[in-house]
CSV table of C-alpha atoms and ligand atoms in Angstrom, one decimal:
chain,number,residue,atom,x,y,z
A,1,PRO,CA,31.9,-23.8,48.0
A,2,GLU,CA,31.5,-22.9,44.4
A,3,GLY,CA,32.8,-25.4,42.0
A,4,SER,CA,33.9,-24.3,38.5
A,5,ALA,CA,32.4,-25.6,35.3
A,6,PRO,CA,34.1,-28.9,34.6
A,7,THR,CA,36.2,-28.8,31.4
A,8,ALA,CA,34.9,-32.1,30.1
A,9,GLN,CA,31.3,-31.5,31.1
A,10,ALA,CA,29.0,-34.3,32.0
A,11,VAL,CA,25.7,-34.0,30.2
A,12,VAL,CA,22.9,-32.9,32.6
A,13,SER,CA,19.6,-34.7,32.3
A,14,GLN,CA,16.5,-32.7,31.3
A,15,TYR,CA,14.6,-34.6,34.1
A,16,ALA,CA,14.9,-33.5,37.7
A,17,CYS,CA,14.5,-37.1,38.8
A,18,GLN,CA,17.8,-38.0,37.1
A,19,ARG,CA,19.7,-35.1,38.8
A,20,ARG,CA,20.8,-34.7,42.4
A,21,THR,CA,19.8,-31.3,43.8
A,22,THR,CA,20.7,-30.4,47.4
A,23,THR,CA,19.6,-27.2,49.2
A,24,GLU,CA,22.8,-25.6,48.2
A,25,ASN,CA,22.1,-23.3,45.2
A,26,ASN,CA,25.1,-21.9,43.4
A,27,ASN,CA,23.0,-20.0,40.9
A,28,LYS,CA,20.5,-18.1,43.1
A,29,ILE,CA,20.9,-14.8,41.1
A,30,PHE,CA,19.4,-16.6,38.1
A,31,THR,CA,16.9,-18.9,39.8
A,32,ASP,CA,15.4,-16.0,41.8
A,33,ALA,CA,14.9,-14.0,38.6
A,34,PHE,CA,13.3,-17.0,36.8
A,35,GLU,CA,10.9,-17.6,39.7
A,36,VAL,CA,9.6,-14.0,39.4
A,37,LEU,CA,9.2,-14.5,35.6
A,38,ALA,CA,7.5,-17.9,36.1
A,39,GLU,CA,5.1,-16.4,38.7
A,40,SER,CA,4.3,-13.5,36.5
A,41,TYR,CA,3.3,-15.8,33.6
A,42,GLU,CA,1.3,-17.9,36.1
A,43,PHE,CA,-0.6,-14.8,37.1
A,44,ASN,CA,-1.4,-14.3,33.5
A,45,GLU,CA,-2.2,-17.9,32.9
A,46,ILE,CA,0.5,-18.4,30.3
A,47,GLU,CA,1.5,-22.0,31.0
A,48,GLY,CA,4.3,-22.7,28.5
A,49,PRO,CA,6.8,-19.9,29.4
A,50,CYS,CA,5.9,-20.4,33.1
A,51,LEU,CA,6.9,-24.0,33.0
A,52,ALA,CA,10.0,-23.2,30.9
A,53,PHE,CA,11.3,-20.8,33.5
A,54,ARG,CA,10.6,-23.3,36.4
A,55,ARG,CA,12.5,-26.0,34.5
A,56,ALA,CA,15.4,-23.7,33.8
A,57,ALA,CA,15.6,-22.7,37.5
A,58,SER,CA,15.4,-26.3,38.5
A,59,VAL,CA,18.3,-27.4,36.2
A,60,LEU,CA,20.5,-24.5,37.4
A,61,LYS,CA,19.9,-25.5,41.0
A,62,SER,CA,21.4,-28.9,40.3
A,63,LEU,CA,24.7,-27.5,39.1
A,64,SER,CA,27.7,-27.8,41.5
A,65,TRP,CA,29.1,-24.7,40.0
A,66,ALA,CA,28.0,-21.1,39.4
A,67,VAL,CA,27.4,-20.1,35.8
A,68,GLN,CA,29.8,-17.4,34.9
A,69,CYS,CA,29.3,-17.2,31.2
A,70,LEU,CA,26.7,-18.6,28.8
A,71,GLU,CA,29.3,-20.7,26.9
A,72,ALA,CA,29.7,-22.8,30.1
A,73,THR,CA,26.0,-24.0,29.8
A,74,ARG,CA,26.6,-25.9,26.5
A,75,ASN,CA,25.7,-29.2,28.1
A,76,VAL,CA,22.9,-27.8,30.3
A,77,PRO,CA,19.4,-28.6,29.0
A,78,CYS,CA,16.2,-26.6,29.4
A,79,LEU,CA,17.7,-23.2,28.7
A,80,GLY,CA,15.8,-21.6,25.9
A,81,GLU,CA,16.3,-18.3,24.0
A,82,HIS,CA,14.3,-16.1,26.5
A,83,THR,CA,16.0,-17.8,29.5
A,84,LYS,CA,19.4,-17.2,28.1
A,85,ALA,CA,18.6,-13.6,27.3
A,86,VAL,CA,17.7,-13.1,30.9
A,87,MET,CA,20.9,-14.8,32.1
A,88,GLU,CA,23.0,-12.7,29.7
A,89,GLU,CA,21.5,-9.5,31.2
A,90,ILE,CA,22.2,-10.7,34.7
A,91,LEU,CA,25.8,-11.7,33.8
A,92,ARG,CA,26.4,-8.3,32.2
A,93,TYR,CA,24.5,-5.9,34.5
A,94,GLY,CA,24.0,-7.9,37.7
A,95,ARG,CA,20.2,-7.7,37.3
A,96,SER,CA,17.4,-8.2,34.8
A,97,PHE,CA,15.4,-5.2,33.6
A,98,GLU,CA,12.6,-7.4,32.6
A,99,VAL,CA,12.4,-8.8,36.2
A,100,GLU,CA,12.6,-5.3,37.7
A,101,LYS,CA,9.8,-4.2,35.5
A,102,ILE,CA,7.6,-7.1,36.8
A,103,LEU,CA,8.6,-6.4,40.4
A,104,SER,CA,7.4,-2.8,40.1
A,105,ASP,CA,4.2,-3.7,38.2
A,106,GLU,CA,1.1,-2.9,40.2
A,107,ARG,CA,-0.9,-6.0,39.2
A,108,TYR,CA,2.0,-8.4,40.0
A,109,ARG,CA,2.7,-6.8,43.3
A,110,THR,CA,-1.0,-6.9,44.3
A,111,LEU,CA,-1.5,-10.5,43.3
A,112,LYS,CA,1.7,-11.4,45.1
A,113,LEU,CA,0.4,-9.7,48.2
A,114,PHE,CA,-3.1,-11.3,48.1
A,115,THR,CA,-1.8,-14.8,47.3
A,116,SER,CA,0.4,-14.6,50.3
A,117,VAL,CA,-2.7,-15.0,52.4
A,118,PHE,CA,-3.7,-18.6,53.4
A,119,GLY,CA,-6.8,-19.5,51.4
A,120,VAL,CA,-6.3,-16.9,48.7
A,121,GLY,CA,-5.3,-18.4,45.3
A,122,PRO,CA,-4.5,-16.6,42.0
A,123,LYS,CA,-8.1,-16.7,40.9
A,124,THR,CA,-9.4,-14.9,44.0
A,125,ALA,CA,-6.5,-12.5,44.0
A,126,ASP,CA,-7.2,-11.5,40.4
A,127,LYS,CA,-10.9,-11.1,41.2
A,128,TRP,CA,-10.1,-8.7,44.0
A,129,TYR,CA,-7.6,-6.9,41.8
A,130,ARG,CA,-10.2,-6.4,39.0
A,131,GLY,CA,-12.6,-5.2,41.7
A,132,GLY,CA,-10.2,-2.4,42.4
A,133,LEU,CA,-8.7,-3.7,45.6
A,134,ARG,CA,-5.0,-3.1,46.1
A,135,SER,CA,-4.2,-3.6,49.8
A,136,PHE,CA,-5.3,-5.6,52.8
A,137,SER,CA,-7.2,-2.6,54.2
A,138,ASP,CA,-9.1,-2.5,50.9
A,139,VAL,CA,-10.0,-6.1,51.4
A,140,LEU,CA,-10.8,-5.8,55.1
A,141,GLY,CA,-12.3,-2.3,55.1
A,142,ASP,CA,-16.0,-1.4,55.5
A,143,ARG,CA,-16.7,-1.7,51.7
A,144,GLY,CA,-14.7,-5.0,52.1
A,145,ILE,CA,-15.2,-8.5,50.8
A,146,ARG,CA,-16.9,-11.6,52.1
A,147,LEU,CA,-14.2,-13.9,53.3
A,148,ASN,CA,-14.5,-17.6,53.7
A,149,ARG,CA,-13.4,-19.3,56.9
A,150,MET,CA,-10.0,-20.2,55.6
A,151,GLN,CA,-9.3,-16.6,54.4
A,152,GLN,CA,-10.5,-15.2,57.8
A,153,SER,CA,-8.0,-17.4,59.6
A,154,GLY,CA,-5.4,-16.5,56.9
A,155,PHE,CA,-5.8,-12.8,57.8
A,156,LEU,CA,-6.1,-13.4,61.5
A,157,HIS,CA,-2.8,-15.3,61.7
A,158,TYR,CA,-1.1,-13.5,58.8
A,159,GLY,CA,2.0,-12.3,60.6
A,160,ASP,CA,2.8,-15.8,62.0
A,161,ILE,CA,1.9,-17.8,58.9
A,162,SER,CA,3.8,-15.6,56.5
A,163,ARG,CA,6.9,-16.1,58.7
A,164,ALA,CA,9.1,-19.0,57.9
A,165,VAL,CA,8.9,-22.1,60.1
A,166,SER,CA,12.3,-23.3,61.4
A,167,LYS,CA,13.6,-26.8,61.6
A,168,ALA,CA,13.5,-26.7,65.4
A,169,GLU,CA,9.8,-25.7,65.2
A,170,ALA,CA,9.1,-28.5,62.7
A,171,ARG,CA,10.7,-31.0,65.2
A,172,ALA,CA,8.6,-29.7,68.1
A,173,LEU,CA,5.4,-30.1,66.0
A,174,ARG,CA,6.6,-33.6,65.1
A,175,ASN,CA,6.8,-34.4,68.8
A,176,ILE,CA,3.4,-33.0,69.5
A,177,ILE,CA,1.7,-34.9,66.7
A,178,ASP,CA,3.6,-38.0,67.5
A,179,GLU,CA,2.2,-37.9,71.0
A,180,ALA,CA,-1.3,-37.3,69.7
A,181,VAL,CA,-1.1,-40.1,67.1
A,182,HIS,CA,0.3,-42.7,69.6
A,183,ALA,CA,-2.2,-41.8,72.3
A,184,ILE,CA,-4.8,-42.7,69.7
A,185,THR,CA,-3.2,-45.6,67.9
A,186,PRO,CA,0.0,-47.0,69.5
A,187,ASP,CA,1.2,-48.7,66.3
A,188,ALA,CA,0.6,-45.7,64.0
A,189,VAL,CA,3.3,-44.6,61.6
A,190,LEU,CA,4.2,-40.9,61.4
A,191,ALA,CA,6.6,-39.4,58.9
A,192,LEU,CA,7.8,-35.9,58.3
A,193,THR,CA,7.6,-35.1,54.7
A,194,GLY,CA,7.7,-32.0,52.4
A,195,GLY,CA,10.6,-29.5,52.5
A,196,PHE,CA,11.8,-30.5,55.9
A,197,ARG,CA,12.3,-34.1,54.8
A,198,ARG,CA,14.5,-32.7,52.0
A,199,GLY,CA,16.7,-31.1,54.7
A,200,LYS,CA,15.4,-27.5,54.2
A,201,GLU,CA,16.2,-25.2,57.2
A,202,PHE,CA,13.0,-23.3,56.8
A,203,GLY,CA,9.5,-24.0,55.3
A,204,HIS,CA,6.2,-22.3,54.8
A,205,ASP,CA,4.4,-25.2,56.6
A,206,VAL,CA,5.1,-28.6,58.1
A,207,ASP,CA,3.9,-31.7,56.2
A,208,PHE,CA,3.2,-35.1,57.8
A,209,ILE,CA,2.0,-38.5,56.6
A,210,VAL,CA,0.2,-40.7,59.1
A,211,THR,CA,-1.1,-44.2,58.7
A,212,THR,CA,-1.7,-47.5,60.4
A,213,PRO,CA,-0.3,-51.0,59.6
A,214,GLU,CA,-3.8,-52.4,59.6
A,215,LEU,CA,-5.6,-51.4,56.4
A,216,GLY,CA,-8.8,-49.4,57.0
A,217,LYS,CA,-7.8,-48.3,60.5
A,218,GLU,CA,-6.2,-45.1,59.1
A,219,LYS,CA,-9.8,-43.8,58.4
A,220,ASN,CA,-10.2,-42.7,62.0
A,221,LEU,CA,-6.7,-41.3,62.4
A,222,LEU,CA,-7.2,-37.7,61.3
A,223,PRO,CA,-10.6,-37.1,63.0
A,224,ASN,CA,-9.1,-38.4,66.2
A,225,ILE,CA,-5.9,-36.3,65.9
A,226,VAL,CA,-8.2,-33.3,65.4
A,227,LEU,CA,-10.3,-34.1,68.5
A,228,PHE,CA,-7.1,-34.7,70.5
A,229,SER,CA,-5.7,-31.3,69.4
A,230,LEU,CA,-9.0,-29.5,70.1
A,231,HIS,CA,-8.9,-30.9,73.6
A,232,GLN,CA,-5.3,-29.7,74.0
A,233,ARG,CA,-6.5,-26.2,72.7
A,234,ILE,CA,-3.7,-26.1,70.1
A,235,LEU,CA,-6.0,-26.0,67.1
A,236,LEU,CA,-6.4,-22.5,65.6
A,237,TYR,CA,-7.9,-23.7,62.3
A,238,CYS,CA,-8.9,-27.0,60.8
A,239,ASP,CA,-10.1,-28.0,57.4
A,240,TYR,CA,-10.6,-31.8,57.3
A,241,GLN,CA,-11.2,-33.5,53.9
A,242,ALA,CA,-12.3,-37.1,54.1
A,243,SER,CA,-10.8,-39.6,51.7
A,244,THR,CA,-12.3,-40.0,48.2
A,245,PHE,CA,-9.8,-42.6,47.3
A,246,ASP,CA,-11.1,-45.6,45.4
A,247,MET,CA,-8.5,-48.0,44.0
A,248,SER,CA,-11.1,-49.3,41.5
A,249,LYS,CA,-11.2,-45.9,39.9
A,250,LEU,CA,-7.5,-45.9,39.1
A,251,PRO,CA,-5.9,-45.2,36.7
A,252,SER,CA,-8.8,-43.2,35.4
A,253,TYR,CA,-8.3,-40.3,37.8
A,254,ARG,CA,-6.7,-37.4,36.1
A,255,PHE,CA,-3.1,-38.1,37.0
A,256,GLU,CA,-1.2,-35.1,38.4
A,257,ALA,CA,-4.3,-33.6,40.1
A,258,MET,CA,-4.4,-33.4,43.9
A,259,ASP,CA,-4.6,-36.8,45.5
A,260,HIS,CA,-7.7,-38.3,47.0
A,261,PHE,CA,-6.4,-39.3,50.5
A,262,ALA,CA,-7.9,-38.0,53.7
A,263,LYS,CA,-6.1,-34.8,54.7
A,264,CYS,CA,-6.2,-31.9,57.1
A,265,PHE,CA,-5.0,-28.3,56.5
A,266,LEU,CA,-4.4,-27.0,60.0
A,267,ILE,CA,-3.1,-23.9,61.8
A,268,MET,CA,-1.6,-25.0,65.1
A,269,ARG,CA,-0.5,-23.2,68.2
A,270,LEU,CA,3.1,-23.9,69.1
A,271,GLU,CA,4.4,-22.9,72.5
A,272,GLY,CA,7.9,-21.5,72.8
A,273,SER,CA,8.7,-23.8,75.7
A,274,GLN,CA,8.3,-26.8,73.3
A,275,VAL,CA,10.9,-25.5,70.8
A,276,GLU,CA,14.6,-26.1,71.4
A,277,GLY,CA,16.3,-22.7,71.1
A,278,GLY,CA,12.9,-20.9,71.2
A,279,LEU,CA,10.4,-19.8,68.6
A,280,HIS,CA,11.4,-18.2,65.3
A,281,LEU,CA,9.8,-14.8,65.9
A,282,ALA,CA,10.4,-11.3,64.7
A,283,GLU,CA,13.0,-9.2,66.6
A,284,GLY,CA,11.3,-7.8,69.6
A,285,ASP,CA,8.3,-10.2,69.5
A,286,SER,CA,8.2,-11.6,73.0
A,287,ARG,CA,5.0,-13.7,72.7
A,288,GLY,CA,5.3,-17.2,74.2
A,289,TRP,CA,3.7,-18.9,71.2
A,290,ARG,CA,3.2,-18.7,67.4
A,291,ALA,CA,0.8,-20.1,64.8
A,292,VAL,CA,2.1,-22.6,62.3
A,293,ARG,CA,0.6,-24.1,59.2
A,294,VAL,CA,0.5,-27.9,59.3
A,295,ASP,CA,-0.7,-30.4,56.6
A,296,LEU,CA,-1.5,-34.0,57.5
A,297,VAL,CA,-2.3,-36.8,55.0
A,298,ALA,CA,-3.5,-40.2,55.9
A,299,PRO,CA,-3.2,-42.8,53.0
A,300,PRO,CA,-3.9,-46.5,53.5
A,301,MET,CA,-0.7,-48.4,54.3
A,302,ASP,CA,-0.6,-50.1,50.9
A,303,ARG,CA,-0.3,-46.6,49.3
A,304,TYR,CA,2.2,-45.3,51.8
A,305,ALA,CA,5.3,-45.4,49.5
A,306,PHE,CA,3.5,-43.5,46.7
A,307,ALA,CA,2.1,-40.9,49.1
A,308,LEU,CA,5.5,-40.4,50.8
A,309,LEU,CA,7.2,-40.0,47.4
A,310,GLY,CA,4.5,-37.6,46.2
A,311,TRP,CA,4.5,-35.4,49.3
A,312,SER,CA,8.3,-35.2,49.7
A,313,GLY,CA,8.6,-32.9,46.7
A,314,SER,CA,10.0,-30.7,45.4
A,315,ARG,CA,7.2,-29.8,43.1
A,316,GLN,CA,9.5,-29.7,40.2
A,317,PHE,CA,11.0,-33.1,41.2
A,318,GLU,CA,7.4,-34.5,41.3
A,319,ARG,CA,6.5,-33.1,37.9
A,320,ASP,CA,9.5,-34.6,36.3
A,321,LEU,CA,9.0,-38.0,37.9
A,322,ARG,CA,5.6,-38.1,36.3
A,323,ARG,CA,6.8,-36.7,33.0
A,324,PHE,CA,9.6,-39.2,33.0
A,325,ALA,CA,7.3,-42.1,33.8
A,326,ARG,CA,4.9,-41.1,31.0
A,327,LEU,CA,7.3,-40.2,28.3
A,328,GLU,CA,10.2,-42.5,28.9
A,329,ARG,CA,8.5,-45.6,30.4
A,330,ASN,CA,4.8,-45.4,29.2
A,331,MET,CA,3.8,-45.5,32.8
A,332,LEU,CA,1.4,-43.3,34.9
A,333,LEU,CA,2.7,-42.2,38.3
A,334,ASP,CA,0.8,-40.2,40.9
A,335,ASN,CA,0.4,-40.0,44.7
A,336,HIS,CA,-1.7,-43.2,44.7
A,337,ALA,CA,0.0,-45.7,42.3
A,338,LEU,CA,2.2,-46.6,39.4
A,339,TYR,CA,0.5,-48.0,36.4
A,340,ASP,CA,2.3,-49.7,33.5
A,341,LYS,CA,0.3,-48.9,30.3
A,342,THR,CA,2.2,-51.4,28.3
A,343,LYS,CA,1.6,-54.4,30.6
A,344,LYS,CA,-1.7,-52.9,31.7
A,345,GLU,CA,-1.0,-53.5,35.3
A,346,PHE,CA,-0.3,-51.7,38.6
A,347,LEU,CA,3.2,-52.0,40.0
A,348,ALA,CA,3.4,-52.7,43.8
A,349,ALA,CA,5.7,-50.8,46.1
A,350,THR,CA,6.3,-50.7,49.8
A,351,THR,CA,9.2,-48.3,49.7
A,352,GLU,CA,10.3,-45.3,47.6
A,353,ARG,CA,13.2,-47.4,46.4
A,354,ASP,CA,10.7,-49.9,44.8
A,355,ILE,CA,9.2,-47.0,42.8
A,356,PHE,CA,12.5,-45.7,41.5
A,357,ALA,CA,13.4,-49.3,40.6
A,358,HIS,CA,10.2,-49.9,38.7
A,359,LEU,CA,10.9,-46.7,36.8
A,360,GLY,CA,14.5,-47.8,36.1
A,361,LEU,CA,15.9,-44.8,37.9
A,362,GLU,CA,18.8,-44.5,40.3
A,363,TYR,CA,17.5,-43.9,43.8
A,364,ILE,CA,17.6,-40.2,44.7
A,365,GLU,CA,17.7,-39.5,48.5
A,366,PRO,CA,15.1,-37.0,49.8
A,367,TRP,CA,17.8,-34.3,50.4
A,368,GLN,CA,18.8,-34.6,46.8
A,369,ARG,CA,15.3,-33.8,45.5
A,370,ASN,CA,15.5,-30.0,46.0
A,371,ALA,CA,14.9,-29.6,42.3
B,401,DCP,N1,2.9,-31.2,46.3
B,401,DCP,C1,2.8,-31.4,44.9
B,401,DCP,N2,1.9,-30.6,44.3
B,401,DCP,C2,1.1,-29.8,44.9
B,401,DCP,C3,1.1,-29.6,46.3
B,401,DCP,C4,2.1,-30.4,47.0
B,401,DCP,O1,3.5,-32.1,44.3
B,401,DCP,N3,0.2,-29.1,44.2
B,401,DCP,C5,3.9,-32.0,47.0
B,401,DCP,C6,5.3,-31.5,46.7
B,401,DCP,C7,5.6,-30.7,47.9
B,401,DCP,C8,4.9,-31.3,49.0
B,401,DCP,O2,3.7,-31.8,48.4
B,401,DCP,O3,7.0,-30.7,48.1
B,401,DCP,C9,4.6,-30.4,50.1
B,401,DCP,O4,4.0,-29.2,49.6
B,401,DCP,P1,4.4,-27.8,50.2
B,401,DCP,O5,3.6,-26.8,49.5
B,401,DCP,O6,4.4,-27.8,51.7
B,401,DCP,O7,5.9,-27.7,49.7
B,401,DCP,P2,7.3,-27.9,50.4
B,401,DCP,O8,7.1,-28.6,51.7
B,401,DCP,O9,8.2,-28.6,49.4
B,401,DCP,O10,7.9,-26.5,50.6
B,401,DCP,P3,7.6,-25.4,51.8
B,401,DCP,O11,8.8,-25.2,52.5
B,401,DCP,O12,7.1,-24.2,51.1
B,401,DCP,O13,6.5,-25.9,52.7
B,402,MG,MG1,5.8,-27.9,53.2
């Protein structure tokens, strides 16, 4: 249900971690447009405007009402000149000409296509584009490109992986991994994280955190899960990255970079018989299985709360948690730890609530973090 702009408007925080954002988006016409603009700036490595449009999209997602005129956004932060001009266009004409121009731009379209392949980032996509490649057949053709193992799997399973994963499929994978984990380590802890933990109906992958109550024992978890899955013949691709985490190096790691925990980027084979209501396949596709992207992270138990908070997302929620910690609390937060720069000490946490409390923030439930 669309609420209307409250007459006496509450001021909306500029930080996503001080807003509650469910999966219900009342301003999709604007946020979809902003995402295209942000992505276009990202492809051109123009960071400022890219972030500005992501922030604007995030703040509009948190509103319980649909913006119907610009005057109603008086108390809404993060909307700059450019952003408002795009909104004005959409309000007046139902679409943005700037966005339409990007959507028909050859470079944007090609980079969008190439980056939709697992293992192909913006740098590689741009390199291929500059080399004159425009389509998958250009990449895969006889004059084609040398692909790494990840990209080869990305093309091999392209149809399945580019198709959204349903909640029922995520649950089925949870059961499969749960079985593997507990066959290996009966007291292991498994948590669903990422978008599905935030209550999303569909995702591009399924994210899990696994650990063991006994410190150090988590080291064998991922290699054993991989072996178990290989044995079950459900592993279509596996990239295992051992832990490079070292508490004594904190907080000197560049905060905000990818975390140092052991992780696996997998493609798993999911059988239709394991999914309640069946697989989420294209109309007319009657195969009994599909490929699904799965990420597993294995932090040591004393880092569990930080890893869970960091992997639950959304990306914008995470960015703003860190920005809030740094700018408002003089603290450094990442997926490993929370460091108080004033007191020069690490703040311990066993739950996400502990971390919010250290930051002096009201607790935000996972399903309210869809910023
Ligand atoms: N994450 C992050 N920064 C990154 C990568 C991940 O903060 N560079 C965190 C936030 C994400 C979570 O990890 O929410 C999982 O990453 P995904 O890319 O799987 O994102 P989601 O699960 O949120 O969405 P999707 O439905 O696309 O999988
Ligand atoms: Mg995910």
